[in-house]
CSV table of N, CA, C and O in Angstrom, one decimal:
chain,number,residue,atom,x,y,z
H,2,UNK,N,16.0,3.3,26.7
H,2,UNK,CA,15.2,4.4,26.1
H,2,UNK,C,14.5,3.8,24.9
H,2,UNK,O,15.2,3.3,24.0
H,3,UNK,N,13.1,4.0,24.7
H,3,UNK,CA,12.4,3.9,23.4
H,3,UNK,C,12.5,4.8,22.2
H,3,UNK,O,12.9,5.9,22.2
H,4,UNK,N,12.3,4.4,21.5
H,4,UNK,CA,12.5,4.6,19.8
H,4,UNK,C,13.8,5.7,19.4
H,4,UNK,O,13.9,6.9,19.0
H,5,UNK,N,14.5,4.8,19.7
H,5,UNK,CA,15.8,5.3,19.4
H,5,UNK,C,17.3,3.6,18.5
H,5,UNK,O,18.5,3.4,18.3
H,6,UNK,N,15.7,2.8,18.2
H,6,UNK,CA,16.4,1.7,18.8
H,6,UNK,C,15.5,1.3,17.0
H,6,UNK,O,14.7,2.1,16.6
H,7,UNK,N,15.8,0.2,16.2
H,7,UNK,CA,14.7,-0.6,15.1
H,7,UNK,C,14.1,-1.6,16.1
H,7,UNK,O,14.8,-2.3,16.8
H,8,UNK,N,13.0,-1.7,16.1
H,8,UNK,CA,12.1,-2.6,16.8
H,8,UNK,C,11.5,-3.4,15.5
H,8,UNK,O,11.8,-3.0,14.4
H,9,UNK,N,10.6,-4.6,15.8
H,9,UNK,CA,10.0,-4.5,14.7
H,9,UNK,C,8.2,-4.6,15.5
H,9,UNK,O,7.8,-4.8,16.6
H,10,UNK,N,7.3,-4.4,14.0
H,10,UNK,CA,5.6,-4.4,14.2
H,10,UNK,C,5.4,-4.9,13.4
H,10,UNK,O,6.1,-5.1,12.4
H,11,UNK,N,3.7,-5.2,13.7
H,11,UNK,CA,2.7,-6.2,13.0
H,11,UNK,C,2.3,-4.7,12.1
H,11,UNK,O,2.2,-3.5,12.5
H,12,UNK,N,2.1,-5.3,10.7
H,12,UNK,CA,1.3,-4.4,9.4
H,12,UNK,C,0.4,-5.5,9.3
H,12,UNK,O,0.6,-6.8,9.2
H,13,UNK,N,-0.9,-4.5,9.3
H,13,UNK,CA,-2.1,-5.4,8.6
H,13,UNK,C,-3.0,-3.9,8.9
H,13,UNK,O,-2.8,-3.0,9.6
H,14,UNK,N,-4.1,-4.4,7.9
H,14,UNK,CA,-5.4,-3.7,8.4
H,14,UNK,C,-6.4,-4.7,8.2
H,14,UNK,O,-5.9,-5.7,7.5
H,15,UNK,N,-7.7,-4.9,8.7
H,15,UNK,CA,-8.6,-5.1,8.5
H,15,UNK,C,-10.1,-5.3,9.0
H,15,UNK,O,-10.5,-4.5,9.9
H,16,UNK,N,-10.9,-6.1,8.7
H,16,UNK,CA,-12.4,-5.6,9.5
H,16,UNK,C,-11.9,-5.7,10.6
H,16,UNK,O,-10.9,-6.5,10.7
H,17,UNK,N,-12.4,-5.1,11.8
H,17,UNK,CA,-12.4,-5.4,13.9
H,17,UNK,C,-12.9,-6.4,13.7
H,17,UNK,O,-12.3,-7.1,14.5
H,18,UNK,N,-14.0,-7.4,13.0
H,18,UNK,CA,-14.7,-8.6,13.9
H,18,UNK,C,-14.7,-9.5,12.6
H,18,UNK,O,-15.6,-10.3,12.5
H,19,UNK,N,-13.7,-9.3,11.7
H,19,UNK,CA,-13.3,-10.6,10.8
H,19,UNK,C,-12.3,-10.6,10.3
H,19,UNK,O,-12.1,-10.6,9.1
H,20,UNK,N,-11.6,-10.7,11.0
H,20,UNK,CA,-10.4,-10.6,9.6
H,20,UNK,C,-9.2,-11.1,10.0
H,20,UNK,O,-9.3,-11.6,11.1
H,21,UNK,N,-7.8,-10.9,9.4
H,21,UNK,CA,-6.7,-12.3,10.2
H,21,UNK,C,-6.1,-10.6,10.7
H,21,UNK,O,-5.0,-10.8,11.3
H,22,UNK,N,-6.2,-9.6,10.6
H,22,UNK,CA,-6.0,-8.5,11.9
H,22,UNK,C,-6.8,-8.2,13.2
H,22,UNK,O,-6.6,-7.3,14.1
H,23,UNK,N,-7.7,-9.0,13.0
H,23,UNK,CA,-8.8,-8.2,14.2
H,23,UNK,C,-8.2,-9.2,15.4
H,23,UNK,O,-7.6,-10.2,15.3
H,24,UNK,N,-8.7,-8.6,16.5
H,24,UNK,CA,-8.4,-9.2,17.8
H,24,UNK,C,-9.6,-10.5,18.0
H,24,UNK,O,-10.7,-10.4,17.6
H,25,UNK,N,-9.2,-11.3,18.4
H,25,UNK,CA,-8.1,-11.8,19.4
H,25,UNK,C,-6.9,-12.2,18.1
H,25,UNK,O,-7.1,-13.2,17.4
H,26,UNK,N,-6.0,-11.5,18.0
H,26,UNK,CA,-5.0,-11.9,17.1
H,26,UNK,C,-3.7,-12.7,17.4
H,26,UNK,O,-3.1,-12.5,18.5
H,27,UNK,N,-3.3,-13.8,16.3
H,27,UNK,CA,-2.8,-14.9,16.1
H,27,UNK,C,-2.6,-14.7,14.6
H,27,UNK,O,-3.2,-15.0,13.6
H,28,UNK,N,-1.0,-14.1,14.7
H,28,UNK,CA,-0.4,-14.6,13.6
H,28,UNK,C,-0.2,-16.0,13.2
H,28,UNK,O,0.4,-16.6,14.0
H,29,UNK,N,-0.6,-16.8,11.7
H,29,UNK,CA,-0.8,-18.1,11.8
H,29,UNK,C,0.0,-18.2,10.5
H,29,UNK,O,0.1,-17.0,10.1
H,30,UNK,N,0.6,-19.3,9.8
H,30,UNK,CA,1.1,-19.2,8.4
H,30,UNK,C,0.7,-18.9,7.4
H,30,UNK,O,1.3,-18.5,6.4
H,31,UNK,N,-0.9,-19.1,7.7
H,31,UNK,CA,-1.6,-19.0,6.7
H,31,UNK,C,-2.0,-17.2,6.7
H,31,UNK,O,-2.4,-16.5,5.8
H,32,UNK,N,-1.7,-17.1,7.6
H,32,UNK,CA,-2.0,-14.8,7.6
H,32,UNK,C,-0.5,-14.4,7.1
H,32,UNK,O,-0.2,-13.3,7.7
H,33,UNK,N,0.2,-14.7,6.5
H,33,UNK,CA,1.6,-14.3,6.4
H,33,UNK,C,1.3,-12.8,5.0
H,33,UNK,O,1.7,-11.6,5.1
H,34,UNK,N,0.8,-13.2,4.1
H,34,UNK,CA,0.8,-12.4,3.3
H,34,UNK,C,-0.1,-11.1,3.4
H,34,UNK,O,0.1,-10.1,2.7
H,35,UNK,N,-1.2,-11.2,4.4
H,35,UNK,CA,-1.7,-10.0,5.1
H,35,UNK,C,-1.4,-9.7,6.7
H,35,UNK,O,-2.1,-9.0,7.3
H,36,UNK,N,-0.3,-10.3,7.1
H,36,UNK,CA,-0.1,-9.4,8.1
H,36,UNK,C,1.1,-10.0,8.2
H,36,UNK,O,1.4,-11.1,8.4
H,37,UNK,N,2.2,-8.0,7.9
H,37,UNK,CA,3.3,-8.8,7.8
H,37,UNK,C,4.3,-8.5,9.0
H,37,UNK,O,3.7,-8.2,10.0
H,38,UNK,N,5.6,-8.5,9.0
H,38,UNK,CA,6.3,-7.8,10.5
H,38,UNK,C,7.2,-6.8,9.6
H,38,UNK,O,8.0,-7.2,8.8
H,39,UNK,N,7.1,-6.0,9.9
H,39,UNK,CA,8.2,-5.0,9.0
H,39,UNK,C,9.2,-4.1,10.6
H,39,UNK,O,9.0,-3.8,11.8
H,40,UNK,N,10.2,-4.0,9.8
H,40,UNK,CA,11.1,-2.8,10.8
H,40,UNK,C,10.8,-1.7,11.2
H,40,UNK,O,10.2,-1.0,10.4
H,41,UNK,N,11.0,-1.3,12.5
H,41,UNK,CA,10.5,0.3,12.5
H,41,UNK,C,11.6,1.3,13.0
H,41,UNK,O,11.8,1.0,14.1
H,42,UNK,N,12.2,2.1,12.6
H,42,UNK,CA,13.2,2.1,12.6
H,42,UNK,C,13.1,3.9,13.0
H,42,UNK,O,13.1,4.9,12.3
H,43,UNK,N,13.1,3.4,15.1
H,43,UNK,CA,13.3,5.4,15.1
H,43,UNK,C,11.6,5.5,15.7
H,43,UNK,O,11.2,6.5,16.4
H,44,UNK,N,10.9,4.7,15.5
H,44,UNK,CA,9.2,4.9,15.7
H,44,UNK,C,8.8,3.9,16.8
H,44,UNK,O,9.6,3.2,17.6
H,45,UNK,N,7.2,3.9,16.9
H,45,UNK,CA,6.8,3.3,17.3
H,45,UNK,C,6.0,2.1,16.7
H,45,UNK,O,5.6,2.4,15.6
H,46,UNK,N,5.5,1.0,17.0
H,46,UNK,CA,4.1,0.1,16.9
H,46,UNK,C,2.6,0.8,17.7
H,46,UNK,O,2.4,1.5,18.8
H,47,UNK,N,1.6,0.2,16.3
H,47,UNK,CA,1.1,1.3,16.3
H,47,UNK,C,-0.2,0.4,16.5
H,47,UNK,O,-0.1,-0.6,15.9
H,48,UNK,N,-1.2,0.4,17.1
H,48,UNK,CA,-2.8,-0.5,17.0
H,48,UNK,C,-3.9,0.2,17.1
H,48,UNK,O,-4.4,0.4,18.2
H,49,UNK,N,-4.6,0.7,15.9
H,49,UNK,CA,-5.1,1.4,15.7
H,49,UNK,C,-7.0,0.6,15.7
H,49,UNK,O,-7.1,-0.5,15.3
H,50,UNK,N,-8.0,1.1,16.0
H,50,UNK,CA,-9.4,1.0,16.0
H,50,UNK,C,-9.8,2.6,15.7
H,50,UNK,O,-9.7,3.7,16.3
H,51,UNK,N,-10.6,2.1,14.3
H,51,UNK,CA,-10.9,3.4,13.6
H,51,UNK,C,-12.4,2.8,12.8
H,51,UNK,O,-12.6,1.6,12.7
H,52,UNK,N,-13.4,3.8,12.3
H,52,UNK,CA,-14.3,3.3,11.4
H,52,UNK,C,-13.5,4.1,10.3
H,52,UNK,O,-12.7,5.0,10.5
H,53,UNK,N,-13.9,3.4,8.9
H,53,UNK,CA,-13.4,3.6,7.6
H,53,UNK,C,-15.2,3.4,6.9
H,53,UNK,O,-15.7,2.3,6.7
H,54,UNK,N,-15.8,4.7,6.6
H,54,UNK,CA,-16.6,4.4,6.0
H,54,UNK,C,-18.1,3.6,6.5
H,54,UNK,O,-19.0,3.2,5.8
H,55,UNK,N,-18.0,3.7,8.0
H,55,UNK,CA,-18.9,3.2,8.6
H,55,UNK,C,-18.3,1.7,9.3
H,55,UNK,O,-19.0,1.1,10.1
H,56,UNK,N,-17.2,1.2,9.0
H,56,UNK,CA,-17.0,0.1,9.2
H,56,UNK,C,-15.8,-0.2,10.0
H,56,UNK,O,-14.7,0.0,9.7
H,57,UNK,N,-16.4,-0.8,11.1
H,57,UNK,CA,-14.9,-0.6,12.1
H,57,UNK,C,-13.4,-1.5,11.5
H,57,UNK,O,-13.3,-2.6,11.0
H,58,UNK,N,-12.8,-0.9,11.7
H,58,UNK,CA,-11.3,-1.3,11.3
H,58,UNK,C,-9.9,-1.5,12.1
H,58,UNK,O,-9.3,-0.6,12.5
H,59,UNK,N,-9.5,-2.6,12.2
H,59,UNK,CA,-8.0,-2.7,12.9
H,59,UNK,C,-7.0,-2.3,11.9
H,59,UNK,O,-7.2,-2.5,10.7
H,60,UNK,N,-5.8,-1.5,12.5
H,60,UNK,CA,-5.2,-1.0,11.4
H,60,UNK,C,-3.7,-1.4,12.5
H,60,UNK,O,-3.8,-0.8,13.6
H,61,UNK,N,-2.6,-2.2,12.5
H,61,UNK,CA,-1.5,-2.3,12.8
H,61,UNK,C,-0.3,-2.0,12.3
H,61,UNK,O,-0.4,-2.5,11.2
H,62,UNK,N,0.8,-1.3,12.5
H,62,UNK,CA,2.1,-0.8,12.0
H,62,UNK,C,2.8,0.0,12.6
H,62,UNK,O,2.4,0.2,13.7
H,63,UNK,N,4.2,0.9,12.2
H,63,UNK,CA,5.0,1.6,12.5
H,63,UNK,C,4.7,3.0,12.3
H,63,UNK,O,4.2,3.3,11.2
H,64,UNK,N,4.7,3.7,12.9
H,64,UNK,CA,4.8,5.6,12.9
H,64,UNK,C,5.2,6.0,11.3
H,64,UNK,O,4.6,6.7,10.5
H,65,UNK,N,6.5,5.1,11.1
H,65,UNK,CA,7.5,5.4,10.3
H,65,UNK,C,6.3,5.4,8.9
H,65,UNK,O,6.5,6.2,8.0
H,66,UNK,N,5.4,4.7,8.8
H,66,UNK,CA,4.6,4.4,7.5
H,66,UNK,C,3.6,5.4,7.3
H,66,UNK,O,3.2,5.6,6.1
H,67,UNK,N,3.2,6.1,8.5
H,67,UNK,CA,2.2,7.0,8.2
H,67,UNK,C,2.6,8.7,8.5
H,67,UNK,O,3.7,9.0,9.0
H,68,UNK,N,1.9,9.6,8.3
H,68,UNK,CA,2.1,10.6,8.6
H,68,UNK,C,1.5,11.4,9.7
H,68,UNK,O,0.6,12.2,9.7
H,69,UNK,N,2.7,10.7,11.0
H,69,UNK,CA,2.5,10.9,12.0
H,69,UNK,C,2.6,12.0,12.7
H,69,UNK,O,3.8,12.3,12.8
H,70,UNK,N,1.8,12.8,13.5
H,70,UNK,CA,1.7,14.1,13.8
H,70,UNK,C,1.8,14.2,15.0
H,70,UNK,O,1.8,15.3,15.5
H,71,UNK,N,1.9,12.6,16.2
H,71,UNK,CA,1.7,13.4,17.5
H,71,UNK,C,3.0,13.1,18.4
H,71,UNK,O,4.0,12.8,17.6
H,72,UNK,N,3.3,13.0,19.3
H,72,UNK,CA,4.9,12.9,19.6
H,72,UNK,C,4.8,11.4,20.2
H,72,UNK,O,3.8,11.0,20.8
H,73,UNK,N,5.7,10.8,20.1
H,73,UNK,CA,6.2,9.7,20.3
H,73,UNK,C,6.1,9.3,21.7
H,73,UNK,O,7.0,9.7,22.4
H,74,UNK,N,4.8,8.4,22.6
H,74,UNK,CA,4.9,8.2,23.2
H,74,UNK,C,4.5,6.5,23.8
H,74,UNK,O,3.6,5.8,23.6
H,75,UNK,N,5.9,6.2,24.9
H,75,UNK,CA,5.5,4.8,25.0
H,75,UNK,C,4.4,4.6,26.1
H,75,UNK,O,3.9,5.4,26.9
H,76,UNK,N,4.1,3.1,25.8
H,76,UNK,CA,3.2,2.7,26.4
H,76,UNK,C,1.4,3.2,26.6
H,76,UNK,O,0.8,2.7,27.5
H,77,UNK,N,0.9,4.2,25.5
H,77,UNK,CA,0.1,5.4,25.7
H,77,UNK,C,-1.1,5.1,24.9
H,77,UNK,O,-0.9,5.1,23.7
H,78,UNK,N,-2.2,5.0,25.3
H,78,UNK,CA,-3.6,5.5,24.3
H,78,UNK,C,-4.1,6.4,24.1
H,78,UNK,O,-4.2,7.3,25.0
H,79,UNK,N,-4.6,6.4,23.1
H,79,UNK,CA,-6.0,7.9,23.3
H,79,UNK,C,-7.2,7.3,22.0
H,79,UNK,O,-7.2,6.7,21.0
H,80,UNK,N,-8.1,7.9,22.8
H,80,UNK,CA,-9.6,7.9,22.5
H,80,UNK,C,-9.4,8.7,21.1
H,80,UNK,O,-8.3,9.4,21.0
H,81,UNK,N,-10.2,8.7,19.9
H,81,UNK,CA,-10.1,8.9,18.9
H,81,UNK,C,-10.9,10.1,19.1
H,81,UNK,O,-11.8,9.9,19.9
H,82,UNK,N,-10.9,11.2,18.5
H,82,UNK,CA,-11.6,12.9,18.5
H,82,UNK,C,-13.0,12.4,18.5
H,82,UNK,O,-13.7,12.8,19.4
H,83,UNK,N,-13.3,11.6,17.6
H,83,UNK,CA,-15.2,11.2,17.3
H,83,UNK,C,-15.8,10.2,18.3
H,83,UNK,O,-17.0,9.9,18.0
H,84,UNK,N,-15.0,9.4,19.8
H,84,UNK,CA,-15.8,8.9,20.2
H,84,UNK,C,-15.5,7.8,20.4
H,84,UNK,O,-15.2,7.2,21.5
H,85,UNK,N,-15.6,7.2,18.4
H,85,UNK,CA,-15.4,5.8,18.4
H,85,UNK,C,-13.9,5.2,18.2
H,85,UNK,O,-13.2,5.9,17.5
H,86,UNK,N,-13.3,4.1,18.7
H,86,UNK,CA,-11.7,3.8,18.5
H,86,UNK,C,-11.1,4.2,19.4
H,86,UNK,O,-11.8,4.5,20.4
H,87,UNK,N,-9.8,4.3,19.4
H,87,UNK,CA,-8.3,4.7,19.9
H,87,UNK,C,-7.1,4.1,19.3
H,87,UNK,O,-7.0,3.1,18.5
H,88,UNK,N,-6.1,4.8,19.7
H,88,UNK,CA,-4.8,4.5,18.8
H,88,UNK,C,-3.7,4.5,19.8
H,88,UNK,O,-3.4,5.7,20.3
H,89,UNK,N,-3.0,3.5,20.2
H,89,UNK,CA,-2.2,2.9,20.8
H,89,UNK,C,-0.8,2.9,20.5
H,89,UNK,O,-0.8,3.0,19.3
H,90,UNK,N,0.4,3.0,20.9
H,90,UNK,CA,1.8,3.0,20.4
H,90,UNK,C,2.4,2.5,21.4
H,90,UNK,O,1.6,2.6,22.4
H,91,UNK,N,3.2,2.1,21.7
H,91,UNK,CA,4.4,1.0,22.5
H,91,UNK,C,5.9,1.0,21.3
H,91,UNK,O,5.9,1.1,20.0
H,92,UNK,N,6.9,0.8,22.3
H,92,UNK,CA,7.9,0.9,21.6
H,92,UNK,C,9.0,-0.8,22.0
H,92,UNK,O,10.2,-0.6,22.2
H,93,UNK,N,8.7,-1.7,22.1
H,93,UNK,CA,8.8,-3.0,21.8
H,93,UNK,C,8.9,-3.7,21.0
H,93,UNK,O,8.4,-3.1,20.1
H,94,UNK,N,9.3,-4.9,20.4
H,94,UNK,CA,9.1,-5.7,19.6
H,94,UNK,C,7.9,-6.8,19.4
H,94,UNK,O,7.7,-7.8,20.1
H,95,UNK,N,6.9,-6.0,17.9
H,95,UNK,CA,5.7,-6.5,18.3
H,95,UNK,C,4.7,-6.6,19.3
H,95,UNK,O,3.9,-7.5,19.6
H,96,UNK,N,4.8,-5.6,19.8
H,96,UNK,CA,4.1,-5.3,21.0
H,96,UNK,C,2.3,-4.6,20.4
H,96,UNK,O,1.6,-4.2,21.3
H,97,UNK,N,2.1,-4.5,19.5
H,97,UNK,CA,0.9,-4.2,18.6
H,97,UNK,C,0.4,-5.1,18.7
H,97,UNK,O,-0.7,-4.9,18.1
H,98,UNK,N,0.4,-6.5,19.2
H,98,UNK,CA,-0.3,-7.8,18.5
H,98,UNK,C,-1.9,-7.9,18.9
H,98,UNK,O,-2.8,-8.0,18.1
H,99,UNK,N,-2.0,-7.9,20.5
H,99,UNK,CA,-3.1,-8.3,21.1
H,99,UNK,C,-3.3,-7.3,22.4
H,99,UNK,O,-2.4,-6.9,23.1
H,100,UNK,N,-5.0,-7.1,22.4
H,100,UNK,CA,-5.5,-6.6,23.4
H,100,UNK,C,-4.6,-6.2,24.9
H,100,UNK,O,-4.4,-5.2,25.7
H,101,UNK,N,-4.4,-7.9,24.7
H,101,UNK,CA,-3.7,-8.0,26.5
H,101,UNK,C,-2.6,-7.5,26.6
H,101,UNK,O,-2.1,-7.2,27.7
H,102,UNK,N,-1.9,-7.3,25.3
H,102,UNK,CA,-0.3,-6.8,25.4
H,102,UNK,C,-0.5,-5.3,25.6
H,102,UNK,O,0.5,-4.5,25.9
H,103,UNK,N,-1.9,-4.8,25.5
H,103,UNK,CA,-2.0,-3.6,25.6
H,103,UNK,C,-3.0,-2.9,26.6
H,103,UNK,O,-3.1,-1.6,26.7
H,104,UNK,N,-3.7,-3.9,27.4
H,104,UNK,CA,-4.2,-3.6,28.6
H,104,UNK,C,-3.2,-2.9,29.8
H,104,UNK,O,-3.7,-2.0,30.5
H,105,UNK,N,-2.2,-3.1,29.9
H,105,UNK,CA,-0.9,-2.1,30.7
H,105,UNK,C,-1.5,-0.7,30.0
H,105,UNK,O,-2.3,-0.3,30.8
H,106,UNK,N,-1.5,-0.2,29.4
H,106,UNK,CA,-1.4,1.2,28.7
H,106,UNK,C,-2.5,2.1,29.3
H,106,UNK,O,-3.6,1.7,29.7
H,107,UNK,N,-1.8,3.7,29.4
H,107,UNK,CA,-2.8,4.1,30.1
H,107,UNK,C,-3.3,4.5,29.0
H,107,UNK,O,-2.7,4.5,28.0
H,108,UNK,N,-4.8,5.1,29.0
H,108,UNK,CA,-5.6,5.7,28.1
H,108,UNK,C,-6.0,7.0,28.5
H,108,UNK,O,-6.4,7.4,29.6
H,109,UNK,N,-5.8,7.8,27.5
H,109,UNK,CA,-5.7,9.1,27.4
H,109,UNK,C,-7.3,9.7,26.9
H,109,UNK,O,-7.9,9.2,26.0
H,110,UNK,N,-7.6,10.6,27.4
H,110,UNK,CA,-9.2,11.4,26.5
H,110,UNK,C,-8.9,12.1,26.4
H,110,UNK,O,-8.7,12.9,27.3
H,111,UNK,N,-8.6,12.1,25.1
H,111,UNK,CA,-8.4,13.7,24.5
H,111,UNK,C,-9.1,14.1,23.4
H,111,UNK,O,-9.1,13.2,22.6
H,112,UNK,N,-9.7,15.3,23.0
H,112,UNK,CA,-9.9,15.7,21.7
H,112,UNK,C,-8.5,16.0,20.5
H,112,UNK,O,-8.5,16.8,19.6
H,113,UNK,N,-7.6,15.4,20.7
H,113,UNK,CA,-7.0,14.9,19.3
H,113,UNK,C,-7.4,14.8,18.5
H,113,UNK,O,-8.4,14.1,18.6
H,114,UNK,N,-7.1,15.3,17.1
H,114,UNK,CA,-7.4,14.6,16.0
H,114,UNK,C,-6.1,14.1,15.2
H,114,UNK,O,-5.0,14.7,15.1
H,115,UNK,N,-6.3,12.9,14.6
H,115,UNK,CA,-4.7,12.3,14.2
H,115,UNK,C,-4.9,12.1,12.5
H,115,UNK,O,-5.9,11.7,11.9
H,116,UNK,N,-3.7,12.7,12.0
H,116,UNK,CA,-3.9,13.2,10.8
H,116,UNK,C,-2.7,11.6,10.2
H,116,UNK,O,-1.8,11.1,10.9
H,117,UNK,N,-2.9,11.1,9.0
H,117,UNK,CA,-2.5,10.0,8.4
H,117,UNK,C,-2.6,10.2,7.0
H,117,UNK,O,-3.4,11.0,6.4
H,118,UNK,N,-1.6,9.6,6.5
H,118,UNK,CA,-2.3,9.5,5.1
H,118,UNK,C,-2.6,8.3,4.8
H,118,UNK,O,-2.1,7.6,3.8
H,119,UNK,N,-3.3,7.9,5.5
H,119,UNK,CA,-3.8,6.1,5.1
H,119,UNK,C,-5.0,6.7,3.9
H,119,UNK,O,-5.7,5.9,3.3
């Protein structure tokens, strides 16, 4: 059974098409201090594509970090309310990292709106 268990996930945010979070991701030594692996304890991993201000953003982490509003489900996407993005959760170890780990996932359309306090 998922998230009943401490798993751990990738924390980082940054640009979608530069940054040591954006896909194709490869945690390397040198990305240690922006992208870190923290515990999640009870939650899920989380891989988020969002714009921030016009500018697309990878945002990776645990449920546990934000103020999470939708129910806890594995393996699952959904399309973001505006169109652009989606937001992803898996309940594995590290399972946030890359695309392919998340091509399995079904994707959901929904008018959701996901409330955070990022």
């Amino acid at each position: 059974m998922f998230f009943i268990d401490v798993i751990d996930c990738y924390k980082c945010v940054g640009k979608a098409n530069n940054s040591s979070c954006s896909d194709p991701f490869v945690r390397e030594e040198k990305d240690i201090n922006e992208v870190k692996v923290i515990p999640c304890n009870r939650g899920a991993c989380l891989k988020r594509l969002l714009k921030s201000n016009g500018t697309p953003m990878i945002m990776r982490t645990c449920t546990n970090e934000l103020d999470f509003k939708l129910p806890l489900v594995n393996n699952v996407c959904q399309k973001e309310s505006d169109g652009f993005g989606y937001l992803c959760m898996c309940g594995r170890d590290l399972c946030n990292r890359a695309v392919t780990d998340l091509q399995h996932l079904h994707l959901y359309y929904s008018e959701l709106s996901f409330h955070f306090l990022y």
